[in-house]
Amino acid sequence: MARIEMENAEMAALGAANNADILFEMGMMYATGRECDVDMVAAHKWFNIAAIKGCGRAATLRAEVAETMSKVELAQALREAREWMTCH
């Protein structure tokens, strides 16, 4: 039984890493305007969520994006990230 639980834990960890990469790519999409308009609030939101999920690259880019944002924009991005995290 412990072996099955260990395999499930390993698979969950792999899924979490993959999920963080997808969230990071969402941030990149909005930061660069790839297939959408550039939206730094959305970019920061997705980088923030990816960083929380363990993506170090996202934490670095989140800080860079934050330097270009107003306090109002930053508050909006953090609020949206918190809302997304409570639903998922």
PDB file of N, CA and C in Angstrom:
ATOM      1  N   MET A   1       0.821  -1.193   0.000  1.00  0.00           N
ATOM      2  CA  MET A   1       0.000   0.000   0.000  1.00  0.00           C
ATOM      3  C   MET A   1       0.867   1.259   0.000  1.00  0.00           C
ATOM      4  N   ALA A   2       1.949   1.240   0.755  1.00  0.00           N
ATOM      5  CA  ALA A   2       2.831   2.411   0.811  1.00  0.00           C
ATOM      6  C   ALA A   2       3.453   2.681  -0.553  1.00  0.00           C
ATOM      7  N   ARG A   3       3.728   1.599  -1.305  1.00  0.00           N
ATOM      8  CA  ARG A   3       4.317   1.760  -2.631  1.00  0.00           C
ATOM      9  C   ARG A   3       3.363   2.519  -3.555  1.00  0.00           C
ATOM     10  N   ILE A   4       2.080   2.204  -3.503  1.00  0.00           N
ATOM     11  CA  ILE A   4       1.077   2.883  -4.326  1.00  0.00           C
ATOM     12  C   ILE A   4       0.986   4.349  -3.939  1.00  0.00           C
ATOM     13  N   GLU A   5       1.005   4.624  -2.646  1.00  0.00           N
ATOM     14  CA  GLU A   5       0.942   6.007  -2.192  1.00  0.00           C
ATOM     15  C   GLU A   5       2.157   6.794  -2.651  1.00  0.00           C
ATOM     16  N   MET A   6       3.340   6.161  -2.636  1.00  0.00           N
ATOM     17  CA  MET A   6       4.563   6.823  -3.064  1.00  0.00           C
ATOM     18  C   MET A   6       4.495   7.128  -4.565  1.00  0.00           C
ATOM     19  N   GLU A   7       4.002   6.198  -5.357  1.00  0.00           N
ATOM     20  CA  GLU A   7       3.862   6.431  -6.792  1.00  0.00           C
ATOM     21  C   GLU A   7       2.879   7.557  -7.064  1.00  0.00           C
ATOM     22  N   ASN A   8       1.783   7.613  -6.316  1.00  0.00           N
ATOM     23  CA  ASN A   8       0.814   8.699  -6.477  1.00  0.00           C
ATOM     24  C   ASN A   8       1.433  10.043  -6.111  1.00  0.00           C
ATOM     25  N   ALA A   9       2.247  10.082  -5.081  1.00  0.00           N
ATOM     26  CA  ALA A   9       2.911  11.320  -4.671  1.00  0.00           C
ATOM     27  C   ALA A   9       3.879  11.789  -5.751  1.00  0.00           C
ATOM     28  N   GLU A  10       4.616  10.839  -6.345  1.00  0.00           N
ATOM     29  CA  GLU A  10       5.545  11.198  -7.412  1.00  0.00           C
ATOM     30  C   GLU A  10       4.803  11.746  -8.630  1.00  0.00           C
ATOM     31  N   MET A  11       3.694  11.123  -8.984  1.00  0.00           N
ATOM     32  CA  MET A  11       2.904  11.593 -10.122  1.00  0.00           C
ATOM     33  C   MET A  11       2.312  12.968  -9.835  1.00  0.00           C
ATOM     34  N   ALA A  12       1.883  13.204  -8.616  1.00  0.00           N
ATOM     35  CA  ALA A  12       1.336  14.518  -8.250  1.00  0.00           C
ATOM     36  C   ALA A  12       2.414  15.576  -8.365  1.00  0.00           C
ATOM     37  N   ALA A  13       3.625  15.242  -7.959  1.00  0.00           N
ATOM     38  CA  ALA A  13       4.727  16.204  -8.062  1.00  0.00           C
ATOM     39  C   ALA A  13       5.028  16.518  -9.527  1.00  0.00           C
ATOM     40  N   LEU A  14       5.002  15.506 -10.371  1.00  0.00           N
ATOM     41  CA  LEU A  14       5.228  15.740 -11.799  1.00  0.00           C
ATOM     42  C   LEU A  14       4.126  16.620 -12.380  1.00  0.00           C
ATOM     43  N   GLY A  15       2.903  16.375 -11.990  1.00  0.00           N
ATOM     44  CA  GLY A  15       1.788  17.190 -12.468  1.00  0.00           C
ATOM     45  C   GLY A  15       1.899  18.620 -12.007  1.00  0.00           C
ATOM     46  N   ALA A  16       2.352  18.831 -10.783  1.00  0.00           N
ATOM     47  CA  ALA A  16       2.501  20.188 -10.255  1.00  0.00           C
ATOM     48  C   ALA A  16       3.562  20.946 -11.025  1.00  0.00           C
ATOM     49  N   ALA A  17       4.674  20.283 -11.345  1.00  0.00           N
ATOM     50  CA  ALA A  17       5.735  20.946 -12.105  1.00  0.00           C
ATOM     51  C   ALA A  17       5.242  21.309 -13.489  1.00  0.00           C
ATOM     52  N   ASN A  18       4.528  20.398 -14.118  1.00  0.00           N
ATOM     53  CA  ASN A  18       3.979  20.648 -15.438  1.00  0.00           C
ATOM     54  C   ASN A  18       2.986  21.804 -15.382  1.00  0.00           C
ATOM     55  N   ASN A  19       2.161  21.838 -14.357  1.00  0.00           N
ATOM     56  CA  ASN A  19       1.187  22.896 -14.173  1.00  0.00           C
ATOM     57  C   ASN A  19       1.893  24.248 -14.024  1.00  0.00           C
ATOM     58  N   ALA A  20       2.979  24.288 -13.264  1.00  0.00           N
ATOM     59  CA  ALA A  20       3.737  25.530 -13.080  1.00  0.00           C
ATOM     60  C   ALA A  20       4.295  26.012 -14.417  1.00  0.00           C
ATOM     61  N   ASP A  21       4.743  25.083 -15.246  1.00  0.00           N
ATOM     62  CA  ASP A  21       5.271  25.455 -16.563  1.00  0.00           C
ATOM     63  C   ASP A  21       4.183  26.045 -17.446  1.00  0.00           C
ATOM     64  N   ILE A  22       3.005  25.480 -17.379  1.00  0.00           N
ATOM     65  CA  ILE A  22       1.881  26.000 -18.171  1.00  0.00           C
ATOM     66  C   ILE A  22       1.516  27.402 -17.702  1.00  0.00           C
ATOM     67  N   LEU A  23       1.487  27.593 -16.389  1.00  0.00           N
ATOM     68  CA  LEU A  23       1.176  28.911 -15.831  1.00  0.00           C
ATOM     69  C   LEU A  23       2.246  29.920 -16.209  1.00  0.00           C
ATOM     70  N   PHE A  24       3.513  29.483 -16.202  1.00  0.00           N
ATOM     71  CA  PHE A  24       4.613  30.342 -16.642  1.00  0.00           C
ATOM     72  C   PHE A  24       4.413  30.767 -18.096  1.00  0.00           C
ATOM     73  N   GLU A  25       4.034  29.828 -18.937  1.00  0.00           N
ATOM     74  CA  GLU A  25       3.797  30.142 -20.351  1.00  0.00           C
ATOM     75  C   GLU A  25       2.642  31.123 -20.524  1.00  0.00           C
ATOM     76  N   MET A  26       1.639  31.036 -19.668  1.00  0.00           N
ATOM     77  CA  MET A  26       0.544  32.017 -19.702  1.00  0.00           C
ATOM     78  C   MET A  26       1.102  33.418 -19.421  1.00  0.00           C
ATOM     79  N   GLY A  27       1.969  33.515 -18.417  1.00  0.00           N
ATOM     80  CA  GLY A  27       2.605  34.794 -18.117  1.00  0.00           C
ATOM     81  C   GLY A  27       3.412  35.312 -19.295  1.00  0.00           C
ATOM     82  N   MET A  28       4.161  34.427 -19.933  1.00  0.00           N
ATOM     83  CA  MET A  28       4.956  34.829 -21.099  1.00  0.00           C
ATOM     84  C   MET A  28       4.063  35.301 -22.239  1.00  0.00           C
ATOM     85  N   MET A  29       2.946  34.626 -22.429  1.00  0.00           N
ATOM     86  CA  MET A  29       2.024  34.997 -23.495  1.00  0.00           C
ATOM     87  C   MET A  29       1.555  36.443 -23.312  1.00  0.00           C
ATOM     88  N   TYR A  30       1.134  36.787 -22.085  1.00  0.00           N
ATOM     89  CA  TYR A  30       0.648  38.147 -21.835  1.00  0.00           C
ATOM     90  C   TYR A  30       1.782  39.176 -21.786  1.00  0.00           C
ATOM     91  N   ALA A  31       2.950  38.776 -21.319  1.00  0.00           N
ATOM     92  CA  ALA A  31       4.079  39.710 -21.237  1.00  0.00           C
ATOM     93  C   ALA A  31       4.600  40.090 -22.620  1.00  0.00           C
ATOM     94  N   THR A  32       4.538  39.147 -23.558  1.00  0.00           N
ATOM     95  CA  THR A  32       5.091  39.385 -24.891  1.00  0.00           C
ATOM     96  C   THR A  32       4.042  39.735 -25.936  1.00  0.00           C
ATOM     97  N   GLY A  33       2.768  39.534 -25.604  1.00  0.00           N
ATOM     98  CA  GLY A  33       1.720  39.783 -26.575  1.00  0.00           C
ATOM     99  C   GLY A  33       1.619  38.696 -27.617  1.00  0.00           C
ATOM    100  N   ARG A  34       2.038  37.499 -27.247  1.00  0.00           N
ATOM    101  CA  ARG A  34       1.968  36.352 -28.161  1.00  0.00           C
ATOM    102  C   ARG A  34       0.531  35.860 -28.218  1.00  0.00           C
ATOM    103  N   GLU A  35      -0.123  36.035 -29.365  1.00  0.00           N
ATOM    104  CA  GLU A  35      -1.507  35.629 -29.623  1.00  0.00           C
ATOM    105  C   GLU A  35      -2.533  36.419 -28.798  1.00  0.00           C
ATOM    106  N   CYS A  36      -2.128  37.552 -28.241  1.00  0.00           N
ATOM    107  CA  CYS A  36      -3.034  38.409 -27.468  1.00  0.00           C
ATOM    108  C   CYS A  36      -2.382  39.792 -27.330  1.00  0.00           C
ATOM    109  N   ASP A  37      -3.118  40.712 -26.768  1.00  0.00           N
ATOM    110  CA  ASP A  37      -2.533  42.019 -26.475  1.00  0.00           C
ATOM    111  C   ASP A  37      -1.623  41.899 -25.254  1.00  0.00           C
ATOM    112  N   VAL A  38      -0.576  42.723 -25.210  1.00  0.00           N
ATOM    113  CA  VAL A  38       0.283  42.765 -24.036  1.00  0.00           C
ATOM    114  C   VAL A  38      -0.555  43.250 -22.857  1.00  0.00           C
ATOM    115  N   ASP A  39      -0.467  42.535 -21.747  1.00  0.00           N
ATOM    116  CA  ASP A  39      -1.227  42.859 -20.548  1.00  0.00           C
ATOM    117  C   ASP A  39      -0.350  42.518 -19.346  1.00  0.00           C
ATOM    118  N   MET A  40       0.301  43.534 -18.782  1.00  0.00           N
ATOM    119  CA  MET A  40       1.237  43.301 -17.692  1.00  0.00           C
ATOM    120  C   MET A  40       0.534  42.868 -16.404  1.00  0.00           C
ATOM    121  N   VAL A  41      -0.693  43.272 -16.212  1.00  0.00           N
ATOM    122  CA  VAL A  41      -1.443  42.818 -15.036  1.00  0.00           C
ATOM    123  C   VAL A  41      -1.649  41.303 -15.131  1.00  0.00           C
ATOM    124  N   ALA A  42      -2.100  40.840 -16.279  1.00  0.00           N
ATOM    125  CA  ALA A  42      -2.296  39.404 -16.480  1.00  0.00           C
ATOM    126  C   ALA A  42      -0.963  38.659 -16.424  1.00  0.00           C
ATOM    127  N   ALA A  43       0.088  39.230 -17.007  1.00  0.00           N
ATOM    128  CA  ALA A  43       1.407  38.589 -16.979  1.00  0.00           C
ATOM    129  C   ALA A  43       1.864  38.405 -15.537  1.00  0.00           C
ATOM    130  N   HIS A  44       1.754  39.464 -14.735  1.00  0.00           N
ATOM    131  CA  HIS A  44       2.165  39.377 -13.332  1.00  0.00           C
ATOM    132  C   HIS A  44       1.337  38.336 -12.597  1.00  0.00           C
ATOM    133  N   LYS A  45       0.038  38.315 -12.855  1.00  0.00           N
ATOM    134  CA  LYS A  45      -0.841  37.331 -12.206  1.00  0.00           C
ATOM    135  C   LYS A  45      -0.361  35.915 -12.484  1.00  0.00           C
ATOM    136  N   TRP A  46      -0.124  35.587 -13.749  1.00  0.00           N
ATOM    137  CA  TRP A  46       0.268  34.223 -14.099  1.00  0.00           C
ATOM    138  C   TRP A  46       1.670  33.902 -13.618  1.00  0.00           C
ATOM    139  N   PHE A  47       2.598  34.864 -13.680  1.00  0.00           N
ATOM    140  CA  PHE A  47       3.937  34.635 -13.136  1.00  0.00           C
ATOM    141  C   PHE A  47       3.863  34.400 -11.631  1.00  0.00           C
ATOM    142  N   ASN A  48       3.016  35.145 -10.949  1.00  0.00           N
ATOM    143  CA  ASN A  48       2.865  34.998  -9.510  1.00  0.00           C
ATOM    144  C   ASN A  48       2.349  33.603  -9.153  1.00  0.00           C
ATOM    145  N   ILE A  49       1.335  33.152  -9.854  1.00  0.00           N
ATOM    146  CA  ILE A  49       0.772  31.827  -9.583  1.00  0.00           C
ATOM    147  C   ILE A  49       1.797  30.744  -9.896  1.00  0.00           C
ATOM    148  N   ALA A  50       2.507  30.890 -11.015  1.00  0.00           N
ATOM    149  CA  ALA A  50       3.540  29.912 -11.370  1.00  0.00           C
ATOM    150  C   ALA A  50       4.652  29.890 -10.322  1.00  0.00           C
ATOM    151  N   ALA A  51       5.027  31.058  -9.810  1.00  0.00           N
ATOM    152  CA  ALA A  51       6.057  31.128  -8.774  1.00  0.00           C
ATOM    153  C   ALA A  51       5.593  30.423  -7.502  1.00  0.00           C
ATOM    154  N   ILE A  52       4.350  30.622  -7.138  1.00  0.00           N
ATOM    155  CA  ILE A  52       3.790  29.962  -5.960  1.00  0.00           C
ATOM    156  C   ILE A  52       3.812  28.447  -6.146  1.00  0.00           C
ATOM    157  N   LYS A  53       3.614  28.004  -7.383  1.00  0.00           N
ATOM    158  CA  LYS A  53       3.618  26.574  -7.689  1.00  0.00           C
ATOM    159  C   LYS A  53       5.031  26.016  -7.837  1.00  0.00           C
ATOM    160  N   GLY A  54       6.057  26.876  -7.687  1.00  0.00           N
ATOM    161  CA  GLY A  54       7.430  26.391  -7.668  1.00  0.00           C
ATOM    162  C   GLY A  54       8.300  26.720  -8.865  1.00  0.00           C
ATOM    163  N   CYS A  55       7.854  27.566  -9.753  1.00  0.00           N
ATOM    164  CA  CYS A  55       8.647  27.917 -10.942  1.00  0.00           C
ATOM    165  C   CYS A  55       9.551  29.119 -10.623  1.00  0.00           C
ATOM    166  N   GLY A  56      10.838  28.869 -10.499  1.00  0.00           N
ATOM    167  CA  GLY A  56      11.796  29.928 -10.175  1.00  0.00           C
ATOM    168  C   GLY A  56      11.904  30.991 -11.250  1.00  0.00           C
ATOM    169  N   ARG A  57      11.826  30.579 -12.504  1.00  0.00           N
ATOM    170  CA  ARG A  57      11.884  31.551 -13.602  1.00  0.00           C
ATOM    171  C   ARG A  57      10.733  32.536 -13.503  1.00  0.00           C
ATOM    172  N   ALA A  58       9.581  32.066 -13.079  1.00  0.00           N
ATOM    173  CA  ALA A  58       8.411  32.935 -12.957  1.00  0.00           C
ATOM    174  C   ALA A  58       8.621  33.974 -11.871  1.00  0.00           C
ATOM    175  N   ALA A  59       9.259  33.585 -10.783  1.00  0.00           N
ATOM    176  CA  ALA A  59       9.515  34.534  -9.689  1.00  0.00           C
ATOM    177  C   ALA A  59      10.407  35.670 -10.170  1.00  0.00           C
ATOM    178  N   THR A  60      11.402  35.347 -10.967  1.00  0.00           N
ATOM    179  CA  THR A  60      12.309  36.366 -11.497  1.00  0.00           C
ATOM    180  C   THR A  60      11.572  37.324 -12.422  1.00  0.00           C
ATOM    181  N   LEU A  61      10.794  36.788 -13.340  1.00  0.00           N
ATOM    182  CA  LEU A  61      10.072  37.637 -14.289  1.00  0.00           C
ATOM    183  C   LEU A  61       8.953  38.422 -13.611  1.00  0.00           C
ATOM    184  N   ARG A  62       8.339  37.829 -12.590  1.00  0.00           N
ATOM    185  CA  ARG A  62       7.311  38.545 -11.827  1.00  0.00           C
ATOM    186  C   ARG A  62       7.907  39.817 -11.228  1.00  0.00           C
ATOM    187  N   ALA A  63       9.101  39.735 -10.687  1.00  0.00           N
ATOM    188  CA  ALA A  63       9.758  40.906 -10.096  1.00  0.00           C
ATOM    189  C   ALA A  63      10.068  41.954 -11.162  1.00  0.00           C
ATOM    190  N   GLU A  64      10.523  41.511 -12.322  1.00  0.00           N
ATOM    191  CA  GLU A  64      10.823  42.453 -13.407  1.00  0.00           C
ATOM    192  C   GLU A  64       9.560  43.155 -13.894  1.00  0.00           C
ATOM    193  N   VAL A  65       8.490  42.400 -14.050  1.00  0.00           N
ATOM    194  CA  VAL A  65       7.223  42.985 -14.498  1.00  0.00           C
ATOM    195  C   VAL A  65       6.707  43.976 -13.452  1.00  0.00           C
ATOM    196  N   ALA A  66       6.835  43.622 -12.189  1.00  0.00           N
ATOM    197  CA  ALA A  66       6.335  44.478 -11.102  1.00  0.00           C
ATOM    198  C   ALA A  66       6.998  45.855 -11.116  1.00  0.00           C
ATOM    199  N   GLU A  67       8.256  45.925 -11.546  1.00  0.00           N
ATOM    200  CA  GLU A  67       8.971  47.201 -11.599  1.00  0.00           C
ATOM    201  C   GLU A  67       8.359  48.167 -12.606  1.00  0.00           C
ATOM    202  N   THR A  68       7.627  47.648 -13.576  1.00  0.00           N
ATOM    203  CA  THR A  68       7.039  48.502 -14.613  1.00  0.00           C
ATOM    204  C   THR A  68       5.592  48.872 -14.320  1.00  0.00           C
ATOM    205  N   MET A  69       5.042  48.333 -13.226  1.00  0.00           N
ATOM    206  CA  MET A  69       3.622  48.502 -12.948  1.00  0.00           C
ATOM    207  C   MET A  69       3.378  49.571 -11.877  1.00  0.00           C
ATOM    208  N   SER A  70       2.205  50.189 -11.969  1.00  0.00           N
ATOM    209  CA  SER A  70       1.784  51.117 -10.918  1.00  0.00           C
ATOM    210  C   SER A  70       1.301  50.307  -9.710  1.00  0.00           C
ATOM    211  N   LYS A  71       1.140  50.971  -8.578  1.00  0.00           N
ATOM    212  CA  LYS A  71       0.632  50.291  -7.380  1.00  0.00           C
ATOM    213  C   LYS A  71      -0.780  49.767  -7.606  1.00  0.00           C
ATOM    214  N   VAL A  72      -1.583  50.500  -8.340  1.00  0.00           N
ATOM    215  CA  VAL A  72      -2.953  50.069  -8.630  1.00  0.00           C
ATOM    216  C   VAL A  72      -2.934  48.810  -9.495  1.00  0.00           C
ATOM    217  N   GLU A  73      -2.099  48.789 -10.514  1.00  0.00           N
ATOM    218  CA  GLU A  73      -1.995  47.613 -11.381  1.00  0.00           C
ATOM    219  C   GLU A  73      -1.480  46.406 -10.594  1.00  0.00           C
ATOM    220  N   LEU A  74      -0.488  46.636  -9.756  1.00  0.00           N
ATOM    221  CA  LEU A  74       0.074  45.552  -8.959  1.00  0.00           C
ATOM    222  C   LEU A  74      -0.977  44.972  -8.006  1.00  0.00           C
ATOM    223  N   ALA A  75      -1.748  45.851  -7.376  1.00  0.00           N
ATOM    224  CA  ALA A  75      -2.812  45.394  -6.481  1.00  0.00           C
ATOM    225  C   ALA A  75      -3.849  44.577  -7.246  1.00  0.00           C
ATOM    226  N   GLN A  76      -4.178  45.014  -8.440  1.00  0.00           N
ATOM    227  CA  GLN A  76      -5.149  44.280  -9.262  1.00  0.00           C
ATOM    228  C   GLN A  76      -4.614  42.895  -9.610  1.00  0.00           C
ATOM    229  N   ALA A  77      -3.345  42.808 -10.007  1.00  0.00           N
ATOM    230  CA  ALA A  77      -2.747  41.522 -10.366  1.00  0.00           C
ATOM    231  C   ALA A  77      -2.728  40.576  -9.170  1.00  0.00           C
ATOM    232  N   LEU A  78      -2.380  41.091  -8.002  1.00  0.00           N
ATOM    233  CA  LEU A  78      -2.346  40.259  -6.802  1.00  0.00           C
ATOM    234  C   LEU A  78      -3.737  39.789  -6.409  1.00  0.00           C
ATOM    235  N   ARG A  79      -4.715  40.670  -6.553  1.00  0.00           N
ATOM    236  CA  ARG A  79      -6.102  40.319  -6.249  1.00  0.00           C
ATOM    237  C   ARG A  79      -6.587  39.207  -7.191  1.00  0.00           C
ATOM    238  N   GLU A  80      -6.300  39.360  -8.481  1.00  0.00           N
ATOM    239  CA  GLU A  80      -6.723  38.353  -9.457  1.00  0.00           C
ATOM    240  C   GLU A  80      -6.037  37.015  -9.209  1.00  0.00           C
ATOM    241  N   ALA A  81      -4.764  37.048  -8.824  1.00  0.00           N
ATOM    242  CA  ALA A  81      -4.043  35.809  -8.522  1.00  0.00           C
ATOM    243  C   ALA A  81      -4.654  35.116  -7.308  1.00  0.00           C
ATOM    244  N   ARG A  82      -4.970  35.900  -6.290  1.00  0.00           N
ATOM    245  CA  ARG A  82      -5.582  35.333  -5.084  1.00  0.00           C
ATOM    246  C   ARG A  82      -6.934  34.708  -5.420  1.00  0.00           C
ATOM    247  N   GLU A  83      -7.730  35.388  -6.242  1.00  0.00           N
ATOM    248  CA  GLU A  83      -9.031  34.850  -6.632  1.00  0.00           C
ATOM    249  C   GLU A  83      -8.878  33.543  -7.408  1.00  0.00           C
ATOM    250  N   TRP A  84      -7.902  33.492  -8.311  1.00  0.00           N
ATOM    251  CA  TRP A  84      -7.686  32.293  -9.107  1.00  0.00           C
ATOM    252  C   TRP A  84      -7.254  31.132  -8.194  1.00  0.00           C
ATOM    253  N   MET A  85      -6.373  31.436  -7.247  1.00  0.00           N
ATOM    254  CA  MET A  85      -5.853  30.395  -6.351  1.00  0.00           C
ATOM    255  C   MET A  85      -6.974  29.836  -5.454  1.00  0.00           C
ATOM    256  N   THR A  86      -7.930  30.658  -5.054  1.00  0.00           N
ATOM    257  CA  THR A  86      -8.993  30.151  -4.196  1.00  0.00           C
ATOM    258  C   THR A  86      -9.956  29.249  -4.959  1.00  0.00           C
ATOM    259  N   CYS A  87     -10.032  29.414  -6.272  1.00  0.00           N
ATOM    260  CA  CYS A  87     -10.934  28.593  -7.090  1.00  0.00           C
ATOM    261  C   CYS A  87     -10.270  27.316  -7.586  1.00  0.00           C
ATOM    262  N   HIS A  88      -8.934  27.289  -7.611  1.00  0.00           N
ATOM    263  CA  HIS A  88      -8.236  26.129  -8.189  1.00  0.00           C
ATOM    264  C   HIS A  88      -7.408  25.473  -7.139  1.00  0.00           C
TER     265      HIS A  88
END
